[in-house]
Short mmCIF file of C-alpha atoms (C1' of nucleotides) in Angstrom, two decimals:
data_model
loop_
_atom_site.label_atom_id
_atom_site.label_comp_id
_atom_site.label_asym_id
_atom_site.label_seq_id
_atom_site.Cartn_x
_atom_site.Cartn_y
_atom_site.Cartn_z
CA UNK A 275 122.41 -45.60 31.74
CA UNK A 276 120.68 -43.70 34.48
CA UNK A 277 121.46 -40.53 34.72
CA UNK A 278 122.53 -38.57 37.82
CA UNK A 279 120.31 -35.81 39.74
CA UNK A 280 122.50 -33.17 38.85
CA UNK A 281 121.66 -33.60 35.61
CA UNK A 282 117.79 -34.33 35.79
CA UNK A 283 117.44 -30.84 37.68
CA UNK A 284 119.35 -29.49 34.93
CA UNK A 285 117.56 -30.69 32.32
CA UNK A 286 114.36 -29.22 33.83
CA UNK A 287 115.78 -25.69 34.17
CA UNK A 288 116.70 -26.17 37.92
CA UNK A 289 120.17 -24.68 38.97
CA UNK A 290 121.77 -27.52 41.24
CA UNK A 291 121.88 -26.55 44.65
CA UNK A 292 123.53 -28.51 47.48
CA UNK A 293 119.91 -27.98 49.05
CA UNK A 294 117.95 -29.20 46.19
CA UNK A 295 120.56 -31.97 45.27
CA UNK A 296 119.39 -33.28 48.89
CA UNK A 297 115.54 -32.85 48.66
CA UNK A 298 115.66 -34.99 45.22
CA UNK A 299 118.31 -37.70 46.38
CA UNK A 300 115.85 -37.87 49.70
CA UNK A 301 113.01 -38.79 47.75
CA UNK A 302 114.40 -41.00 45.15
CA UNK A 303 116.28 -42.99 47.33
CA UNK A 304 113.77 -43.22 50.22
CA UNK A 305 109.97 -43.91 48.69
CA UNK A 306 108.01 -44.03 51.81
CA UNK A 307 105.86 -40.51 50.63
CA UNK A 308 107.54 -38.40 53.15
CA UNK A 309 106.12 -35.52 54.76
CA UNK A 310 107.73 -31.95 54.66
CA UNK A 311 108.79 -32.68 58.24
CA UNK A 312 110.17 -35.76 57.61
CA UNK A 313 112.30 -34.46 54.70
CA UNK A 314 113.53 -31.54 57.27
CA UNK A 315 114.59 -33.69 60.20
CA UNK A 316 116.49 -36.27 57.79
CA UNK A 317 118.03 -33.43 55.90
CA UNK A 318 118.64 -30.97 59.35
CA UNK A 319 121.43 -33.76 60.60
CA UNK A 320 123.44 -33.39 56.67
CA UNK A 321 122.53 -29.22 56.52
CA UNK A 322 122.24 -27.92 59.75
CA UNK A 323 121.31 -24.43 58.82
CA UNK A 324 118.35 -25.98 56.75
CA UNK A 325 115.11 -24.28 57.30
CA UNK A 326 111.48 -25.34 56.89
CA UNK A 327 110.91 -22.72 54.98
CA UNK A 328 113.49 -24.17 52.59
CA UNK A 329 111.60 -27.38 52.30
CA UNK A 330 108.87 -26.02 50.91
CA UNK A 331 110.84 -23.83 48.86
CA UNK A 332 112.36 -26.55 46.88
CA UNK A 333 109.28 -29.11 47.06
CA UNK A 334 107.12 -26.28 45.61
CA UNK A 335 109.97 -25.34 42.81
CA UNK A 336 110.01 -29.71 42.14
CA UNK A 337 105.99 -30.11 41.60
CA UNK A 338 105.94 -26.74 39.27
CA UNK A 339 108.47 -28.15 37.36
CA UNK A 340 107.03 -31.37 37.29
CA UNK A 341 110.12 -33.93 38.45
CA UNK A 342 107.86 -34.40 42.03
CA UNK A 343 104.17 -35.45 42.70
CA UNK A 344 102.37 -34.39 45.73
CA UNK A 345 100.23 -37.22 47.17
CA UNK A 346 96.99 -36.44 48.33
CA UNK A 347 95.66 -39.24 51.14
CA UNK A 348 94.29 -38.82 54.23
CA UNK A 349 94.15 -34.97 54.88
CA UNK A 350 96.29 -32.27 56.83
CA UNK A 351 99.36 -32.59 55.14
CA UNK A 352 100.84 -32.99 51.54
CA UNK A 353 103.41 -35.95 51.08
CA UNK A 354 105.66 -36.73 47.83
CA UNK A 355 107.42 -38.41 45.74
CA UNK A 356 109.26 -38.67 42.59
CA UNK A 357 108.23 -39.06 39.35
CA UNK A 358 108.10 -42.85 38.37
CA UNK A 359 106.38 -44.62 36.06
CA UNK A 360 102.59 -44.55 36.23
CA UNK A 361 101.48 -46.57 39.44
CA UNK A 362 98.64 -46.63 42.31
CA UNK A 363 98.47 -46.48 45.80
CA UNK A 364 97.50 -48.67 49.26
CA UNK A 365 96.54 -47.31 52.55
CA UNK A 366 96.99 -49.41 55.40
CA UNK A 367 93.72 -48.43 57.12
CA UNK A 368 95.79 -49.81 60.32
CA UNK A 369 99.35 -48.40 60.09
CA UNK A 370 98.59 -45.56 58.05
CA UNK A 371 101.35 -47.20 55.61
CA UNK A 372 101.00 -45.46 52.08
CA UNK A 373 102.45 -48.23 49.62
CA UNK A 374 103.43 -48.30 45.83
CA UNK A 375 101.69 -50.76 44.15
CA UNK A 376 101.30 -51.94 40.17
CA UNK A 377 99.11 -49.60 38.30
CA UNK A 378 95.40 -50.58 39.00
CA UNK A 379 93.43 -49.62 35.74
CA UNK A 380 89.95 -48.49 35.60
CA UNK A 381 87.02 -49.85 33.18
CA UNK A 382 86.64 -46.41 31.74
CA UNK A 383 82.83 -47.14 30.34
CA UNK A 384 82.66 -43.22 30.88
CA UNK A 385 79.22 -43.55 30.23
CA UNK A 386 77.66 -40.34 31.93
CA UNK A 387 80.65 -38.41 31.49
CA UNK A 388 80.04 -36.70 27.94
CA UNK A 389 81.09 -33.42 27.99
CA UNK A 390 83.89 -34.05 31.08
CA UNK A 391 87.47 -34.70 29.29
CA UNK A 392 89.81 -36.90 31.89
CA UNK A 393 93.24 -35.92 32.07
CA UNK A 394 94.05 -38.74 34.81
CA UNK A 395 93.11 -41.28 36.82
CA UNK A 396 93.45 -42.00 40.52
CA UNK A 397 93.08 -45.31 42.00
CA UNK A 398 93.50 -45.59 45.78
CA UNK A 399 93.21 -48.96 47.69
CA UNK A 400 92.32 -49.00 51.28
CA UNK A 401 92.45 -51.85 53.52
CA UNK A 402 94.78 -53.48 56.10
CA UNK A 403 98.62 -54.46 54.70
CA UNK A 404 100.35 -57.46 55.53
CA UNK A 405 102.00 -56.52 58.54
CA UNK A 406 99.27 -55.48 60.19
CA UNK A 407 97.31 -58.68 59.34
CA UNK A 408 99.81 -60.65 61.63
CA UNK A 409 100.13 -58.34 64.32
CA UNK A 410 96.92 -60.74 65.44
CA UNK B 34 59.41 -44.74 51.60
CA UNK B 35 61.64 -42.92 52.46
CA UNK B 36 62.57 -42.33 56.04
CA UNK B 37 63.23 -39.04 57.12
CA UNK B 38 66.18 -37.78 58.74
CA UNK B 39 65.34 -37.57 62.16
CA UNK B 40 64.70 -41.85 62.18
CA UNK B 41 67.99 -42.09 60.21
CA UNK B 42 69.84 -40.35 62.90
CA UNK B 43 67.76 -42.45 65.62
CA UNK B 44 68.46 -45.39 63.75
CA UNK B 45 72.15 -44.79 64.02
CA UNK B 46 71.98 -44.16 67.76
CA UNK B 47 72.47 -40.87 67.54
CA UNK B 48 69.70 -37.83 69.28
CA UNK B 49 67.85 -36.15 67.15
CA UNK B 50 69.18 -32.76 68.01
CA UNK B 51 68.46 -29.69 65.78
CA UNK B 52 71.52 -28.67 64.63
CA UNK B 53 72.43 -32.09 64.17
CA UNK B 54 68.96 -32.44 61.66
CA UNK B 55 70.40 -29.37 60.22
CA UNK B 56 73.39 -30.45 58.71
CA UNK B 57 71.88 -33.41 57.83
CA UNK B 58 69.18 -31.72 55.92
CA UNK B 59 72.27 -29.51 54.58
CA UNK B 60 74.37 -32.38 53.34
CA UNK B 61 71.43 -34.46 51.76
CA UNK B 62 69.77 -31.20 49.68
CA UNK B 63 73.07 -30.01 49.10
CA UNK B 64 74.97 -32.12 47.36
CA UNK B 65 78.18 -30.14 46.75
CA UNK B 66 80.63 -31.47 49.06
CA UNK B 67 80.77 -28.78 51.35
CA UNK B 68 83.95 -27.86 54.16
CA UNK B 69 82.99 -27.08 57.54
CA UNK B 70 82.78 -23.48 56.58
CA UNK B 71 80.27 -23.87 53.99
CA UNK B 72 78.24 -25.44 56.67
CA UNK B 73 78.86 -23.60 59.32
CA UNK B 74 78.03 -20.21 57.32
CA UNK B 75 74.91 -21.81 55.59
CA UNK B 76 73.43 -22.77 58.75
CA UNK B 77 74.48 -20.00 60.66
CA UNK B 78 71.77 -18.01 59.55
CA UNK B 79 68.93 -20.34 60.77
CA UNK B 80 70.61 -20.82 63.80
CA UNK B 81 72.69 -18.00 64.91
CA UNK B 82 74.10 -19.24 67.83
CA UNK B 83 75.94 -22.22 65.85
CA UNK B 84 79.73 -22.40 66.33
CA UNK B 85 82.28 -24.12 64.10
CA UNK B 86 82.81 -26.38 67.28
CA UNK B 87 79.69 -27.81 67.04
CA UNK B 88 79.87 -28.47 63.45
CA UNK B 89 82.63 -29.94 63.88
CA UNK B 90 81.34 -32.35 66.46
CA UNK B 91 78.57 -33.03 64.83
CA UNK B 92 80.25 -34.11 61.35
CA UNK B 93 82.95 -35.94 63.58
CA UNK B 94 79.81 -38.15 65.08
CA UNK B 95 78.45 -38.79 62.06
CA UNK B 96 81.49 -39.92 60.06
CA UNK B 97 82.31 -41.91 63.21
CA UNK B 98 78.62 -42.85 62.73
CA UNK B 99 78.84 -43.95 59.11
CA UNK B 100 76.29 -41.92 57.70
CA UNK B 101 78.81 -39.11 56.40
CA UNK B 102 81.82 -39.59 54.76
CA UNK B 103 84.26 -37.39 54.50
CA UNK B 104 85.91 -37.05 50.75
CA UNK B 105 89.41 -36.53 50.78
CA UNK B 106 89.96 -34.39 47.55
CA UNK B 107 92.71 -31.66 47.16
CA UNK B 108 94.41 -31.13 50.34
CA UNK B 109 94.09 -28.86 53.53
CA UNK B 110 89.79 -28.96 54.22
CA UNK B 111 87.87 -32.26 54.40
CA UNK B 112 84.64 -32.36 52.78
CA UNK B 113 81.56 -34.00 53.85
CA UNK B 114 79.27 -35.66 51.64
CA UNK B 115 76.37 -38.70 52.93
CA UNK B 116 76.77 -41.72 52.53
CA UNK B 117 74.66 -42.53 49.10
CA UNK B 118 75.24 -45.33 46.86
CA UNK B 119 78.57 -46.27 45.35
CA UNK B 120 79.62 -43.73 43.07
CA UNK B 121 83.35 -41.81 41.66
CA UNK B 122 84.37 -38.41 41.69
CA UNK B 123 85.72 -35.90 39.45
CA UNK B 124 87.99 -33.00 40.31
CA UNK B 125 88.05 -29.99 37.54
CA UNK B 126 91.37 -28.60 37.73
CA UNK B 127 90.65 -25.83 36.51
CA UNK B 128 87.78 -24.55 38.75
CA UNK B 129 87.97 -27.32 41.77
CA UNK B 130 84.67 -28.09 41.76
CA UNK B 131 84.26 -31.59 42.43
CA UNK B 132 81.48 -33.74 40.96
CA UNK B 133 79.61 -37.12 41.64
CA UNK B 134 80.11 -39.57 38.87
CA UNK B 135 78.84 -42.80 38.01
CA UNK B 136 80.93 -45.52 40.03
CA UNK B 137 84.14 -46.36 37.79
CA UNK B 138 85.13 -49.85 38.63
CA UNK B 139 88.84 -50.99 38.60
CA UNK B 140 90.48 -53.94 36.18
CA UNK B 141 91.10 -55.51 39.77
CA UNK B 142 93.46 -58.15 38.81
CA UNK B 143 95.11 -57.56 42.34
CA UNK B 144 98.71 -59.52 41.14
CA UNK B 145 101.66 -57.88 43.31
CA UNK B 146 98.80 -57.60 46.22
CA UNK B 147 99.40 -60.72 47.49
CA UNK B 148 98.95 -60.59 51.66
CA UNK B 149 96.69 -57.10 51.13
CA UNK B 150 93.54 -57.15 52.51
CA UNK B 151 91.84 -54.73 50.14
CA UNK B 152 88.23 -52.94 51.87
CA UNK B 153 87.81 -50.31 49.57
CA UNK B 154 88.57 -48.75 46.27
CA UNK B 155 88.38 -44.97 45.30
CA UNK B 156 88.49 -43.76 42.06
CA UNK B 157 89.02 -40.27 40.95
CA UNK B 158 89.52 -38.72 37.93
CA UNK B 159 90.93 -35.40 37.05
CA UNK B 160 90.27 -32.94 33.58
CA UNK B 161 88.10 -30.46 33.03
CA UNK B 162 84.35 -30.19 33.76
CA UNK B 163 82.18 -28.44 30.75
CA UNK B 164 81.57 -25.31 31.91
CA UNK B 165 84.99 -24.96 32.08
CA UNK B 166 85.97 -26.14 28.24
CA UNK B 167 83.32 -24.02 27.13
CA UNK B 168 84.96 -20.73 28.78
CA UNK B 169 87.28 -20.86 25.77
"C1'" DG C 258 71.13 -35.20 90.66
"C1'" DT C 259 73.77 -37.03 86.08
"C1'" DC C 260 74.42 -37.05 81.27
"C1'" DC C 261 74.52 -34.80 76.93
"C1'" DT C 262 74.76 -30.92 73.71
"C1'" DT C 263 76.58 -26.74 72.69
"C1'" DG C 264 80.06 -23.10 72.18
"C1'" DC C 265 83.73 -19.85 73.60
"C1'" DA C 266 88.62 -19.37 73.79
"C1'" DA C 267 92.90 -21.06 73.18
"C1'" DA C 268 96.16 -24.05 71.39
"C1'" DG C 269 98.00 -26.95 67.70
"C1'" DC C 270 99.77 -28.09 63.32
"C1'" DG C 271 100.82 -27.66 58.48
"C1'" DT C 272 101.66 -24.11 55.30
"C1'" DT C 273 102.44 -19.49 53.27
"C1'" DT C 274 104.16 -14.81 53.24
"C1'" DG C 275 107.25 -10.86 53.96
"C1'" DC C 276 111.47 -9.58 54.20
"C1'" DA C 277 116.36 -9.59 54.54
"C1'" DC C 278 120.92 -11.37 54.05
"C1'" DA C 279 124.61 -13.64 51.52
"C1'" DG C 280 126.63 -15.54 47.57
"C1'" DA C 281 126.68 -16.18 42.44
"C1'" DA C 282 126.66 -14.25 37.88
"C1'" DT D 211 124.89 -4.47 40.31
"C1'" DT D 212 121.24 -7.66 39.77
"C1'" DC D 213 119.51 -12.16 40.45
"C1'" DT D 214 119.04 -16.34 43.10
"C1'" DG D 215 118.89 -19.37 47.05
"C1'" DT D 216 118.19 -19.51 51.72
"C1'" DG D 217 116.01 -18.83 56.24
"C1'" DC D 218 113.99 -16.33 60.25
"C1'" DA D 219 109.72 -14.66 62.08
"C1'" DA D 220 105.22 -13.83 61.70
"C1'" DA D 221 100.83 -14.65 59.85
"C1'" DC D 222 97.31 -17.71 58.23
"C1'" DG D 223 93.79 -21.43 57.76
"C1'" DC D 224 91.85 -25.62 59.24
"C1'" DT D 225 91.18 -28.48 63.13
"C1'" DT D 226 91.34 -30.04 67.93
"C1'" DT D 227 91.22 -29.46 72.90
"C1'" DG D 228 89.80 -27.77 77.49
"C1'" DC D 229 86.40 -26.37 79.90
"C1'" DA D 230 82.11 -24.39 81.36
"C1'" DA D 231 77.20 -23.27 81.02
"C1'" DG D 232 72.61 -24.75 80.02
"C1'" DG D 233 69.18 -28.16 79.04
"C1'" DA D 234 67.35 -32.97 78.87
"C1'" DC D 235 66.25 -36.94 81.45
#
DNA sequence: GTCCTTGCAAAGCGTTTGCACAGAA
DNA sequence: TTCTGTGCAAACGCTTTGCAAGGAC
Protein backbone atom coordinates (compact mmCIF):
# COMPACT_ATOMS: atom_id res chain seq x y z
CA UNK A 1 0.00 0.00 0.00
CA UNK A 2 1.35 3.34 -1.05
CA UNK A 3 1.53 5.60 1.30
CA UNK A 4 0.26 9.21 1.24
CA UNK A 5 2.56 12.52 1.06
CA UNK A 6 1.62 13.56 4.32
CA UNK A 7 3.19 10.87 5.60
CA UNK A 8 6.43 10.58 3.38
CA UNK A 9 7.25 14.32 4.49
CA UNK A 10 6.73 13.12 7.86
CA UNK A 11 8.75 10.41 7.84
CA UNK A 12 11.66 12.57 6.60
CA UNK A 13 11.34 15.14 9.42
CA UNK A 14 9.27 17.61 7.24
CA UNK A 15 6.26 19.32 9.08
CA UNK A 16 3.30 19.11 6.46
CA UNK A 17 2.51 22.30 5.14
CA UNK A 18 -0.41 23.09 2.79
CA UNK A 19 2.59 24.68 0.70
CA UNK A 20 4.82 21.77 0.76
CA UNK A 21 1.88 19.20 0.50
CA UNK A 22 1.50 21.06 -3.04
CA UNK A 23 5.19 21.25 -4.22
CA UNK A 24 5.43 17.25 -3.59
CA UNK A 25 1.88 16.27 -5.03
CA UNK A 26 3.09 18.69 -8.16
CA UNK A 27 5.96 16.67 -8.81
CA UNK A 28 4.78 13.23 -8.19
CA UNK A 29 1.85 13.52 -10.07
CA UNK A 30 3.22 15.57 -13.00
CA UNK A 31 6.90 14.04 -14.15
CA UNK A 32 7.73 16.32 -16.91
CA UNK A 33 11.10 17.82 -14.70
CA UNK A 34 9.48 21.07 -14.05
CA UNK A 35 11.18 24.21 -13.63
CA UNK A 36 10.82 26.47 -10.45
CA UNK A 37 8.60 28.65 -12.64
CA UNK A 38 6.60 26.11 -13.81
CA UNK A 39 5.90 24.76 -10.28
CA UNK A 40 4.92 28.59 -9.31
CA UNK A 41 2.46 29.34 -12.08
CA UNK A 42 0.65 25.79 -11.61
CA UNK A 43 0.66 26.23 -7.89
CA UNK A 44 -0.15 30.44 -8.02
CA UNK A 45 -3.89 29.47 -9.50
CA UNK A 46 -4.47 26.74 -6.06
CA UNK A 47 -2.33 29.41 -3.50
CA UNK A 48 -2.62 32.69 -4.65
CA UNK A 49 -0.45 34.32 -2.10
CA UNK A 50 2.37 31.80 -3.17
CA UNK A 51 5.67 33.40 -3.68
CA UNK A 52 8.76 32.45 -5.69
CA UNK A 53 10.63 32.77 -2.99
CA UNK A 54 8.54 29.97 -1.48
CA UNK A 55 9.37 27.66 -4.30
CA UNK A 56 12.66 27.57 -3.68
CA UNK A 57 12.13 27.46 -0.13
CA UNK A 58 10.50 24.14 -0.18
CA UNK A 59 12.47 22.64 -3.33
CA UNK A 60 15.71 23.47 -1.43
CA UNK A 61 14.22 21.94 2.08
CA UNK A 62 13.05 18.54 -0.50
CA UNK A 63 16.74 17.95 -2.14
CA UNK A 64 18.48 18.44 1.54
CA UNK A 65 16.30 16.03 2.77
CA UNK A 66 16.67 13.87 0.00
CA UNK A 67 12.75 12.98 -1.14
CA UNK A 68 13.62 15.39 -4.54
CA UNK A 69 16.46 15.27 -7.21
CA UNK A 70 17.53 18.27 -9.05
CA UNK A 71 18.20 17.52 -12.73
CA UNK A 72 21.04 18.95 -14.25
CA UNK A 73 20.59 19.23 -18.40
CA UNK A 74 21.07 21.84 -20.53
CA UNK A 75 22.17 24.89 -18.34
CA UNK A 76 20.48 28.10 -16.75
CA UNK A 77 18.09 26.56 -14.68
CA UNK A 78 17.67 23.57 -12.19
CA UNK A 79 14.57 21.22 -12.87
CA UNK A 80 13.23 18.23 -10.52
CA UNK A 81 11.73 15.52 -9.69
CA UNK A 82 10.90 12.96 -7.22
CA UNK A 83 12.66 10.29 -5.99
CA UNK A 84 11.91 7.05 -8.06
CA UNK A 85 13.61 4.18 -8.61
CA UNK A 86 17.02 4.42 -10.25
CA UNK A 87 16.48 5.51 -14.02
CA UNK A 88 18.22 7.66 -16.95
CA UNK A 89 17.40 10.38 -19.00
CA UNK A 90 16.62 11.53 -22.97
CA UNK A 91 16.95 14.92 -24.40
CA UNK A 92 15.08 15.65 -27.35
CA UNK A 93 17.85 17.65 -29.07
CA UNK A 94 14.63 19.09 -31.06
CA UNK A 95 11.88 19.79 -28.47
CA UNK A 96 14.02 20.16 -25.62
CA UNK A 97 11.73 17.19 -24.14
CA UNK A 98 13.60 15.72 -20.99
CA UNK A 99 12.15 12.01 -20.81
CA UNK A 100 12.34 9.10 -18.19
CA UNK A 101 13.66 6.25 -19.60
CA UNK A 102 14.81 2.50 -18.20
CA UNK A 103 18.05 2.69 -16.40
CA UNK A 104 20.92 2.63 -19.04
CA UNK A 105 23.94 0.86 -17.26
CA UNK A 106 27.49 1.57 -17.86
CA UNK A 107 30.43 -1.09 -18.57
CA UNK A 108 32.24 0.12 -15.52
CA UNK A 109 35.89 -1.34 -16.78
CA UNK A 110 37.07 1.66 -14.48
CA UNK A 111 40.28 1.02 -15.76
CA UNK A 112 42.17 4.45 -15.23
CA UNK A 113 40.17 5.34 -12.39
CA UNK A 114 42.27 3.83 -9.35
CA UNK A 115 42.29 6.02 -6.70
CA UNK A 116 38.66 7.87 -7.80
CA UNK A 117 35.73 6.03 -5.69
CA UNK A 118 32.20 6.47 -7.76
CA UNK A 119 29.32 7.20 -5.77
CA UNK A 120 26.94 7.36 -8.99
CA UNK A 121 26.44 7.20 -12.33
CA UNK A 122 24.85 9.49 -14.88
CA UNK A 123 23.75 8.41 -18.19
CA UNK A 124 22.19 11.04 -20.46
CA UNK A 125 20.88 10.25 -24.03
CA UNK A 126 20.64 12.93 -26.57
CA UNK A 127 19.01 12.71 -29.80
CA UNK A 128 15.65 13.52 -31.48
CA UNK A 129 12.28 11.75 -29.71
CA UNK A 130 9.56 10.36 -31.54
CA UNK A 131 7.47 13.20 -31.99
CA UNK A 132 9.78 15.18 -33.41
CA UNK A 133 10.84 12.45 -35.92
CA UNK A 134 7.31 12.82 -37.59
CA UNK A 135 6.94 16.36 -37.47
CA UNK A 136 8.81 15.67 -41.13
CA UNK B 1 51.72 16.59 -37.61
CA UNK B 2 49.99 18.40 -35.93
CA UNK B 3 48.29 21.45 -37.28
CA UNK B 4 48.37 24.43 -35.39
CA UNK B 5 45.60 26.43 -34.27
CA UNK B 6 45.44 29.14 -36.51
CA UNK B 7 44.72 26.33 -39.72
CA UNK B 8 42.23 24.64 -37.34
CA UNK B 9 40.30 27.77 -36.97
CA UNK B 10 40.77 28.45 -40.91
CA UNK B 11 39.78 25.09 -41.51
CA UNK B 12 36.53 25.62 -39.72
CA UNK B 13 35.79 28.84 -41.59
CA UNK B 14 36.41 30.85 -39.00
CA UNK B 15 39.34 34.21 -39.11
CA UNK B 16 42.14 33.77 -37.46
CA UNK B 17 41.71 36.64 -35.10
CA UNK B 18 43.94 37.01 -31.96
CA UNK B 19 41.81 36.77 -29.30
CA UNK B 20 40.08 34.14 -30.99
CA UNK B 21 43.85 32.10 -31.18
CA UNK B 22 43.89 33.03 -27.62
CA UNK B 23 41.28 31.13 -26.20
CA UNK B 24 42.02 28.54 -28.34
CA UNK B 25 45.53 28.28 -27.18
CA UNK B 26 43.78 28.67 -23.57
CA UNK B 27 41.37 25.81 -23.92
CA UNK B 28 43.87 23.31 -25.63
CA UNK B 29 46.96 23.93 -22.85
CA UNK B 30 44.49 24.23 -20.31
CA UNK B 31 42.63 21.49 -19.92
CA UNK B 32 40.49 22.29 -16.86
CA UNK B 33 37.20 23.10 -18.13
CA UNK B 34 37.22 26.59 -17.58
CA UNK B 35 33.80 29.25 -17.30
CA UNK B 36 33.92 32.31 -19.18
CA UNK B 37 35.48 33.98 -16.23
CA UNK B 38 38.40 31.83 -16.00
CA UNK B 39 38.98 32.84 -19.53
CA UNK B 40 38.21 36.02 -19.60
CA UNK B 41 40.57 36.79 -16.43
CA UNK B 42 43.42 34.49 -17.79
CA UNK B 43 43.56 36.25 -20.95
CA UNK B 44 42.89 39.49 -19.76
CA UNK B 45 46.27 40.03 -18.86
CA UNK B 46 47.79 39.45 -22.38
CA UNK B 47 45.24 41.37 -23.81
CA UNK B 48 43.88 44.04 -21.67
CA UNK B 49 41.39 45.37 -23.67
CA UNK B 50 39.38 41.88 -23.76
CA UNK B 51 35.75 42.06 -22.58
CA UNK B 52 33.56 39.20 -21.36
CA UNK B 53 31.48 40.07 -24.59
CA UNK B 54 33.95 38.99 -26.73
CA UNK B 55 34.62 35.87 -24.97
CA UNK B 56 31.55 35.17 -25.08
CA UNK B 57 31.25 35.53 -28.80
CA UNK B 58 34.02 33.90 -29.46
CA UNK B 59 33.19 30.55 -27.42
CA UNK B 60 29.53 30.96 -28.88
CA UNK B 61 31.28 30.68 -32.60
CA UNK B 62 33.19 28.02 -31.80
CA UNK B 63 30.67 25.72 -30.11
CA UNK B 64 28.41 26.74 -33.01
CA UNK B 65 31.62 25.83 -34.91
CA UNK B 66 32.13 22.38 -33.41
CA UNK B 67 35.48 22.71 -32.25
CA UNK B 68 34.41 23.56 -28.50
CA UNK B 69 32.00 21.97 -26.59
CA UNK B 70 30.54 23.18 -23.90
CA UNK B 71 30.22 20.57 -20.75
CA UNK B 72 27.20 20.87 -18.94
CA UNK B 73 28.28 19.86 -15.32
CA UNK B 74 26.72 21.33 -12.07
CA UNK B 75 24.41 24.02 -12.89
CA UNK B 76 24.46 27.93 -13.37
CA UNK B 77 28.14 28.46 -15.65
CA UNK B 78 28.84 26.43 -18.82
CA UNK B 79 32.21 25.22 -19.28
CA UNK B 80 34.20 24.98 -22.32
CA UNK B 81 36.42 22.28 -23.10
CA UNK B 82 37.76 21.28 -27.17
CA UNK B 83 36.60 18.98 -28.83
CA UNK B 84 39.26 15.90 -28.22
CA UNK B 85 38.54 12.36 -28.57
CA UNK B 86 35.67 10.55 -26.91
CA UNK B 87 36.14 10.51 -23.37
CA UNK B 88 33.74 10.66 -19.66
CA UNK B 89 33.83 12.91 -16.92
CA UNK B 90 34.02 12.87 -13.30
CA UNK B 91 32.59 15.39 -10.88
CA UNK B 92 34.25 15.31 -7.14
CA UNK B 93 31.59 16.32 -4.91
CA UNK B 94 33.43 17.25 -2.58
CA UNK B 95 35.79 19.83 -4.24
CA UNK B 96 33.89 20.25 -7.86
CA UNK B 97 36.66 19.79 -9.77
CA UNK B 98 35.78 17.98 -12.73
CA UNK B 99 38.08 15.51 -14.49
CA UNK B 100 38.56 13.81 -18.00
CA UNK B 101 38.17 10.11 -17.82
CA UNK B 102 38.60 7.35 -20.05
CA UNK B 103 35.29 7.02 -22.23
CA UNK B 104 32.77 4.73 -20.14
CA UNK B 105 30.58 3.02 -22.61
CA UNK B 106 26.87 2.18 -21.83
CA UNK B 107 25.19 -1.62 -21.72
CA UNK B 108 23.11 0.02 -24.68
CA UNK B 109 20.45 -2.50 -24.92
CA UNK B 110 18.10 0.50 -25.93
CA UNK B 111 14.59 -1.75 -25.06
CA UNK B 112 11.78 0.90 -23.99
CA UNK B 113 13.62 3.32 -26.73
CA UNK B 114 11.77 2.19 -29.38
CA UNK B 115 11.00 5.41 -31.96
CA UNK B 116 14.26 7.37 -30.20
CA UNK B 117 16.71 8.42 -32.37
CA UNK B 118 19.67 8.28 -30.02
CA UNK B 119 22.99 10.83 -31.33
CA UNK B 120 24.84 10.86 -28.33
CA UNK B 121 25.57 9.41 -24.98
CA UNK B 122 27.16 11.20 -21.89
CA UNK B 123 28.37 9.56 -19.08
CA UNK B 124 29.26 11.03 -15.81
CA UNK B 125 30.16 9.80 -12.74
CA UNK B 126 30.14 11.31 -9.34
CA UNK B 127 32.49 10.35 -5.87
CA UNK B 128 35.36 11.63 -4.75
CA UNK B 129 38.64 12.42 -6.57
CA UNK B 130 42.01 11.37 -4.49
CA UNK B 131 43.18 14.32 -3.28
CA UNK B 132 40.12 14.62 -1.72
CA UNK B 133 39.99 10.94 0.18
CA UNK B 134 43.36 11.56 1.18
CA UNK B 135 42.39 14.95 3.14
CA UNK B 136 41.11 12.57 5.81
C1' DG C 1 32.64 51.94 -49.46
C1' DT C 2 31.02 47.25 -46.88
C1' DC C 3 31.82 43.63 -43.75
C1' DC C 4 33.66 41.87 -39.58
C1' DT C 5 35.55 42.02 -34.90
C1' DT C 6 35.46 43.99 -30.67
C1' DG C 7 33.55 45.96 -26.42
C1' DC C 8 30.78 49.11 -23.50
C1' DA C 9 26.43 49.48 -21.24
C1' DA C 10 22.21 47.83 -20.24
C1' DA C 11 18.87 44.45 -19.86
C1' DG C 12 17.39 39.73 -18.87
C1' DC C 13 16.70 35.66 -16.30
C1' DG C 14 17.29 32.30 -12.68
C1' DT C 15 18.51 32.26 -8.00
C1' DT C 16 19.79 33.79 -3.30
C1' DT C 17 19.65 36.84 0.64
C1' DG C 18 17.83 39.94 4.21
C1' DC C 19 14.32 40.88 6.72
C1' DA C 20 9.77 41.04 8.55
C1' DC C 21 5.24 39.42 9.53
C1' DA C 22 1.94 35.95 11.03
C1' DG C 23 0.67 31.70 12.92
C1' DA C 24 1.91 27.43 15.57
C1' DA C 25 3.84 25.29 19.59
C1' DT D 1 7.69 33.63 24.11
C1' DT D 2 10.20 31.17 20.72
C1' DC D 3 10.22 28.74 16.51
C1' DT D 4 8.62 27.96 11.86
C1' DG D 5 6.69 28.91 7.38
C1' DT D 6 5.93 32.32 4.20
C1' DG D 7 6.81 36.19 1.06
C1' DC D 8 8.24 40.90 -0.47
C1' DA D 9 12.09 43.45 -2.20
C1' DA D 10 16.53 43.80 -3.29
C1' DA D 11 20.81 41.95 -4.59
C1' DC D 12 23.55 38.77 -7.19
C1' DG D 13 25.76 36.02 -10.92
C1' DC D 14 25.83 34.39 -15.49
C1' DT D 15 24.45 35.42 -20.05
C1' DT D 16 22.43 37.97 -23.91
C1' DT D 17 21.27 42.08 -26.53
C1' DG D 18 21.74 46.67 -28.70
C1' DC D 19 24.56 49.46 -30.61
C1' DA D 20 28.64 51.95 -31.91
C1' DA D 21 33.52 52.52 -33.00
C1' DG D 22 37.54 50.87 -35.34
C1' DG D 23 39.91 47.94 -38.52
C1' DA D 24 40.16 44.66 -42.48
C1' DC D 25 39.21 43.99 -47.20
Amino acid sequence: MKKSHVELLKDHGISPSLTRIEVYNYLDYNRVHPNVDMIYKKLNKKLPTLSKTTVYNVLKLFVETGIVKEVTVGSQEARYEVILEEHSHFKCEVCGKLYDIPLVKTEHNFSGLEGFSVNEEVVLLKGICPSCQQKH
